[in-house]
XYZ file of C-alpha atoms in Angstrom:
416
model
C -26.801 15.482 33.706
C -30.232 13.598 34.235
C -28.516 10.323 34.207
C -25.926 11.472 36.793
C -28.835 13.078 38.798
C -30.639 9.499 38.478
C -27.541 7.816 39.585
C -27.085 9.957 42.583
C -30.769 9.601 43.609
C -30.366 5.627 43.499
C -27.041 5.709 45.297
C -28.524 7.795 48.019
C -31.425 5.768 48.492
C -29.475 2.549 48.570
C -27.234 4.157 51.250
C -30.288 5.271 53.163
C -31.591 1.834 53.428
C -28.102 0.228 54.248
C -27.594 2.646 57.036
C -30.939 2.180 58.423
C -30.450 -1.479 58.600
C -26.841 -1.273 59.721
C -26.533 1.701 61.705
C -23.094 0.971 62.986
C -21.750 0.867 59.554
C -23.481 4.440 59.277
C -21.240 5.689 62.091
C -18.318 4.023 60.580
C -18.731 5.506 57.151
C -19.354 8.916 58.484
C -16.194 8.776 60.427
C -14.130 7.692 57.658
C -15.736 10.636 55.419
C -14.672 13.082 58.336
C -11.034 11.856 58.663
C -10.015 10.486 55.088
C -11.970 12.637 52.345
C -10.571 16.233 51.710
C -12.697 18.993 51.768
C -12.282 19.807 48.170
C -13.336 16.264 47.001
C -17.107 16.500 46.210
C -19.596 17.323 43.704
C -21.003 20.749 42.462
C -24.900 20.716 42.293
C -25.669 24.435 42.890
C -24.250 24.110 46.150
C -20.965 22.092 46.513
C -21.442 19.056 48.382
C -18.469 17.362 49.811
C -18.427 13.561 50.734
C -18.823 14.503 54.456
C -21.888 16.545 53.744
C -23.475 14.076 51.647
C -22.962 11.308 54.052
C -24.238 13.482 56.850
C -27.481 14.005 54.924
C -27.875 10.507 54.223
C -27.287 9.554 57.889
C -29.789 12.013 59.219
C -32.526 10.813 56.875
C -31.718 7.271 57.892
C -31.647 7.842 61.495
C -34.569 10.304 62.160
C -37.608 8.731 63.889
C -40.285 9.662 66.449
C -38.111 8.747 69.454
C -36.108 11.863 69.181
C -35.916 13.720 72.541
C -36.079 17.396 72.369
C -33.643 19.353 74.589
C -33.652 22.968 76.084
C -30.202 23.121 74.724
C -31.735 22.275 71.105
C -33.989 25.421 71.585
C -30.876 27.677 72.271
C -29.228 26.168 69.318
C -32.181 26.629 67.072
C -32.441 30.253 68.303
C -28.679 30.728 67.207
C -29.358 29.385 63.655
C -32.542 31.263 63.559
C -30.599 34.412 64.462
C -28.338 33.805 61.579
C -31.292 33.676 59.023
C -32.648 36.842 60.697
C -29.181 38.560 60.074
C -29.607 37.393 56.466
C -33.264 39.021 56.117
C -32.970 42.237 57.828
C -29.006 42.475 58.614
C -27.388 42.268 55.336
C -25.648 38.892 56.236
C -24.206 37.344 53.087
C -26.109 33.936 51.717
C -22.711 32.383 51.434
C -21.931 32.715 54.968
C -25.332 31.459 56.259
C -25.352 28.489 53.949
C -21.736 27.718 54.839
C -23.122 27.515 58.671
C -26.242 25.635 58.024
C -24.500 22.849 55.918
C -21.223 22.739 57.943
C -22.405 23.565 61.424
C -26.245 22.693 61.627
C -25.934 19.394 59.589
C -23.235 17.815 61.880
C -25.096 18.978 64.900
C -28.293 17.372 63.968
C -26.307 14.191 63.000
C -24.785 14.339 66.526
C -28.129 14.700 68.230
C -29.526 11.577 66.307
C -26.676 9.047 66.112
C -27.013 7.779 69.716
C -30.770 6.988 68.892
C -29.412 3.921 66.873
C -25.769 3.327 67.825
C -24.441 2.531 71.138
C -22.138 5.023 72.785
C -19.491 2.477 72.953
C -19.409 2.060 69.040
C -19.231 6.033 68.663
C -16.251 6.122 70.721
C -14.439 3.121 68.862
C -15.158 4.803 65.596
C -13.643 8.078 66.309
C -10.712 6.620 68.300
C -9.820 4.122 65.504
C -10.224 6.762 62.736
C -7.900 9.018 64.858
C -4.976 6.633 65.215
C -4.920 5.999 61.638
C -5.127 9.531 60.749
C -2.405 10.055 63.246
C -0.369 7.546 61.593
C -0.757 8.950 58.379
C 0.082 12.500 59.599
C 3.489 10.938 61.172
C 4.247 9.404 57.573
C 3.208 12.733 56.072
C 5.832 14.740 58.197
C 8.632 11.981 57.549
C 8.203 11.586 53.849
C 7.179 15.325 53.107
C 4.333 13.864 51.232
C 0.502 14.087 51.571
C -1.426 11.398 49.974
C -4.532 13.228 50.010
C -3.174 15.899 47.763
C -3.859 13.271 44.896
C -7.596 13.630 45.230
C -9.193 15.400 42.328
C -9.538 19.201 42.961
C -6.423 19.881 45.303
C -4.703 22.008 42.822
C -7.477 24.689 42.471
C -8.313 24.437 46.285
C -7.140 26.914 48.807
C -6.677 24.177 51.012
C -4.737 21.877 48.569
C -1.105 23.286 49.668
C 1.313 22.292 52.180
C 2.640 24.488 54.922
C 5.686 24.673 56.738
C 7.068 26.317 60.115
C 10.673 26.744 61.046
C 11.589 24.801 58.006
C 9.497 21.722 59.190
C 6.662 20.426 57.186
C 3.278 20.863 59.098
C 1.236 17.765 58.788
C -2.332 18.288 57.886
C -3.519 14.838 56.487
C -7.109 15.204 54.878
C -8.054 18.309 56.840
C -6.449 20.769 54.357
C -4.812 22.750 57.166
C -2.412 21.943 60.049
C -4.740 23.673 62.496
C -7.707 21.687 61.419
C -6.029 18.421 61.913
C -4.539 19.307 65.453
C -7.872 20.549 66.524
C -9.676 17.407 65.307
C -6.941 15.049 66.981
C -7.057 17.099 70.210
C -11.024 16.293 70.431
C -10.488 12.746 69.452
C -7.901 12.184 72.447
C -10.841 11.869 74.945
C -12.503 9.063 72.957
C -8.996 7.293 72.660
C -9.087 7.431 76.386
C -12.359 6.173 77.282
C -12.937 3.542 74.711
C -12.880 -0.158 75.631
C -9.396 -1.294 74.692
C -6.795 -2.739 76.875
C -5.004 -0.025 78.910
C -1.754 -0.340 77.043
C -3.280 0.009 73.693
C -5.029 3.245 74.843
C -1.751 4.745 76.234
C 0.021 3.891 72.988
C -2.859 5.284 70.718
C -2.724 8.517 72.799
C 0.956 8.725 72.310
C 0.615 8.439 68.726
C -2.431 10.935 68.536
C -0.094 13.295 70.715
C 2.940 12.979 68.308
C 0.784 13.696 65.325
C -0.647 16.600 66.862
C 2.756 17.950 67.665
C 3.967 17.677 64.027
C 1.189 19.832 62.852
C 3.108 22.390 64.704
C -0.142 24.031 65.789
C 0.069 25.751 69.116
C -3.684 25.738 69.498
C -3.693 22.092 68.341
C -1.180 21.094 70.913
C -2.540 23.262 73.645
C -6.096 21.881 72.777
C -4.777 18.334 73.323
C -3.112 18.891 76.724
C -6.270 20.793 78.051
C -8.646 17.985 76.711
C -6.525 15.356 78.313
C -6.140 17.111 81.795
C -9.846 17.642 81.724
C -10.431 14.123 80.951
C -8.308 13.041 84.053
C -9.938 15.737 86.189
C -13.627 15.271 85.514
C -13.909 11.641 83.782
C -13.728 9.777 87.127
C -16.553 7.492 86.137
C -15.151 6.700 82.943
C -11.523 6.143 83.856
C -10.057 4.116 87.026
C -7.706 6.088 89.393
C -4.949 3.989 88.201
C -5.627 4.812 84.505
C -5.988 8.424 85.229
C -2.449 8.357 87.125
C -0.990 6.625 83.944
C -2.154 9.141 81.578
C -1.020 11.885 83.727
C 2.513 10.433 84.095
C 2.440 9.853 80.050
C 1.424 13.366 79.489
C 4.079 14.798 81.660
C 6.854 12.717 80.067
C 5.397 13.499 76.468
C 6.042 17.314 77.547
C 9.269 16.751 78.677
C 10.400 14.851 75.676
C 8.620 16.971 73.093
C 8.559 20.359 74.288
C 12.078 21.223 73.776
C 11.989 19.970 70.216
C 8.456 22.010 69.574
C 10.416 25.265 71.009
C 13.117 24.916 68.692
C 10.790 24.792 65.616
C 8.764 27.850 67.077
C 12.203 29.670 67.729
C 13.336 28.925 64.073
C 9.968 30.120 62.886
C 10.952 33.435 64.432
C 8.747 36.508 63.402
C 6.143 34.066 61.419
C 5.246 32.542 64.555
C 5.101 35.520 66.852
C 3.511 37.471 64.043
C 0.850 35.235 63.904
C 0.082 35.384 67.713
C 0.260 39.210 67.521
C -2.150 39.419 64.625
C -4.685 37.541 66.740
C -4.423 40.244 69.445
C -5.026 42.880 66.572
C -8.358 41.452 65.986
C -9.785 42.369 69.291
C -10.948 46.032 68.167
C -13.040 44.594 65.629
C -15.700 43.832 68.242
C -16.691 47.592 68.128
C -17.759 47.350 64.450
C -20.241 44.486 65.059
C -24.006 45.010 64.730
C -26.778 43.137 66.734
C -27.614 41.356 63.364
C -26.042 40.683 60.200
C -22.697 42.038 58.754
C -20.399 44.267 60.694
C -20.257 48.109 59.546
C -16.390 47.671 58.557
C -17.229 44.940 55.822
C -15.986 45.739 52.304
C -15.705 43.505 49.201
C -13.051 44.585 46.676
C -13.592 44.292 42.805
C -11.668 40.865 42.784
C -14.031 39.497 45.139
C -12.100 39.356 48.381
C -13.875 39.972 51.585
C -12.332 42.386 54.263
C -13.368 43.510 57.785
C -11.498 46.579 58.709
C -8.517 45.734 56.615
C -8.375 42.186 57.711
C -8.992 39.364 55.098
C -8.583 36.618 57.328
C -10.060 36.458 60.809
C -8.446 33.465 62.891
C -11.138 33.452 65.589
C -14.218 31.667 65.160
C -16.140 33.875 67.814
C -15.101 37.143 66.328
C -15.821 35.921 62.789
C -19.233 34.946 63.892
C -19.945 38.313 65.443
C -18.466 40.178 62.078
C -20.619 38.004 59.739
C -23.748 37.521 61.660
C -24.039 39.798 64.504
C -23.699 40.193 68.374
C -26.969 38.328 69.018
C -25.832 34.872 67.680
C -22.500 35.561 69.028
C -24.040 36.084 72.589
C -26.238 33.016 72.263
C -22.963 30.937 71.336
C -21.036 32.396 74.200
C -23.846 31.392 76.661
C -23.932 27.828 75.256
C -20.221 27.508 75.810
C -20.618 28.843 79.382
C -23.155 26.267 79.988
C -20.847 23.573 78.808
C -18.203 24.745 81.038
C -20.713 24.914 83.923
C -21.917 21.271 83.303
C -18.378 20.010 83.296
C -17.352 21.528 86.655
C -20.863 20.470 88.002
C -19.615 16.779 87.859
C -22.064 16.178 84.781
C -19.257 15.707 82.261
C -19.067 13.142 79.483
C -16.399 12.668 76.817
C -18.014 14.604 74.146
C -18.434 17.397 76.608
C -14.849 17.320 77.455
C -13.892 17.337 73.925
C -16.023 20.335 73.407
C -14.826 22.342 76.309
C -11.130 21.506 75.426
C -11.604 23.429 72.203
C -12.899 26.696 73.703
C -9.473 28.313 73.468
C -9.222 27.267 69.858
C -12.554 28.958 69.227
C -11.320 32.124 70.274
C -8.119 31.965 68.241
C -8.871 29.907 65.074
C -11.675 30.024 62.574
C -13.920 27.138 61.935
C -12.505 25.705 58.858
C -12.855 22.352 56.751
C -14.014 19.197 58.539
C -12.597 20.622 61.868
C -15.722 22.883 61.830
C -18.289 19.854 61.483
C -16.420 17.894 64.121
C -16.829 20.409 66.501
C -20.521 20.809 66.007
C -20.846 17.109 65.935
C -19.293 16.621 69.141
C -21.656 19.484 70.599
C -24.618 17.521 69.297
C -23.066 14.433 70.848
C -22.536 16.100 74.204
C -26.173 17.125 74.237
C -27.401 13.642 73.270
C -25.487 11.938 75.669
C -26.803 13.896 78.630
C -30.371 13.940 77.205
C -30.527 10.073 76.566
C -28.364 8.753 79.278
C -27.954 11.434 81.962
C -24.696 10.793 83.768
C -23.889 7.506 81.700
C -22.843 8.845 78.547
C -20.851 8.283 75.435
C -17.935 5.919 75.747
C -18.817 4.893 79.454
C -16.061 2.552 80.106
C -15.590 2.713 83.892
C -12.955 0.411 84.778
C -13.797 -2.903 86.386
C -10.085 -4.134 86.819
C -8.632 -3.736 90.260
C -5.931 -0.929 90.366
C -2.978 -3.153 91.216
C -3.708 -5.483 88.231
C -4.243 -2.459 85.845
C -0.894 -0.982 87.031
C 0.712 -4.374 86.129
C -0.739 -4.453 82.710
C 0.283 -0.880 82.184
C 3.776 -1.750 83.229
C-alpha cells in the first residue's frame, strides 16, 4: 500500500510539472479523460477517484496562480456550495451527497475557471470538438455492432452504469458515459464548440452531422432536444463567431437532418410504447415532491431502507437535477442555482453570449428533466466555469472566437 501511494504521489507530481510546462496537453488529456474513461474506472482511496477526478485535481494544482480574477458569479457559486455544507451541518444532508457535489461539480467548475488562464480559447474549443467527433463515431459503431468497447474496462460488471440499454428494440448508444442520456447531453453541449472551432466550413458541417447522428442513436429525447436547442441558440446569438453564410448553412443542415431523422426516431419511440410515455409521465409525477423540501438539508419525505436504498416519497430515482438538489440539499441552494441559470439566460439574450454560455443554456431543459450523472455532471459544471471565465477574461471575446473573415460568396462556394 505504501509503495502504491508513493507511486501515485510521484506520478501526480510528474503530471503537475508536465501540465504546468505544457498547458495545451493538460486540456487535451482532461478532455480525453472526460470522453473516453468510464466513471467506474478509478481507484478507491477512502474516496473513489475516477480518472477524470484525478486529472481535474492535477490540472487545478498545475494551473492555479495569482493572476486569477474573481467574479461576482464566483461569489454566487461559492454561496451555493456553502449552502450545501450548511445543509450537511444543520439540515441532516448526507455526506455522500455533499461529497459527490464537491468532487463532481465544484472541482470541474474550478477547472473551467482556471483553464483559460493558461490555454487559448481556440485550443479549448478544438479539444472539445475533436473529442466529441471521435466519441460520436464510436457511438455510431456501438449502435451498428451492438458492442460497447468501454465495458471492457475493469469494474464495469460491478457498476450500475456497466449495462447496455435498449428502446423500441434498438440499442441506445452510451459510449464511455455509462448512460445514453449522459452521452446525448454531452454531445449536445459539444455541438456549439464544433460550430465555432477554426476548421474549414465543410469539416464543421460534416462534424456536426456526425455528432447529431450519434445523439440520435442514444434515443434520448432530452439529448436530441438539447442538441437542437443548442444549435438554434448558436445560430441566433453567436453572430460574432459565425458568419451569416455559416449560420444559414447550419440552419438548412439542421432542417434537413430533422426531416430525414425525425420519422425514424418517432418510429423507435412509437415501438417503445408505454416505456417511453411512462418515462415522460413519471417526470411529471416528481413535481409534488417540491412540497417536502426544507430550506436546508434533506427533504422531510426521505427514507433509507434496510438494504441501503434511498427513497424520496416512494421514488428511488429522481430524474430531475433541480428537484433532486432541492430534495437532497434544500430550497436555499436550489434557489441560488435557479437564479444563476436565470442570469445565464439574461446574459444570452443581452447579446453577451459566448459558446460556453450557449452550451450551458441549451442544457436548462435537461437539468429540469434528468439527473446530473456520470461525466455529464462534470461537463455541465466545467462549461459553467468556462462561460464565467470567458466573460471575465475576454468580455465579449470569448471561448472559440472564430468570426469568419471569408466573404459570404466564397464561403457558400466552399460549402457547396
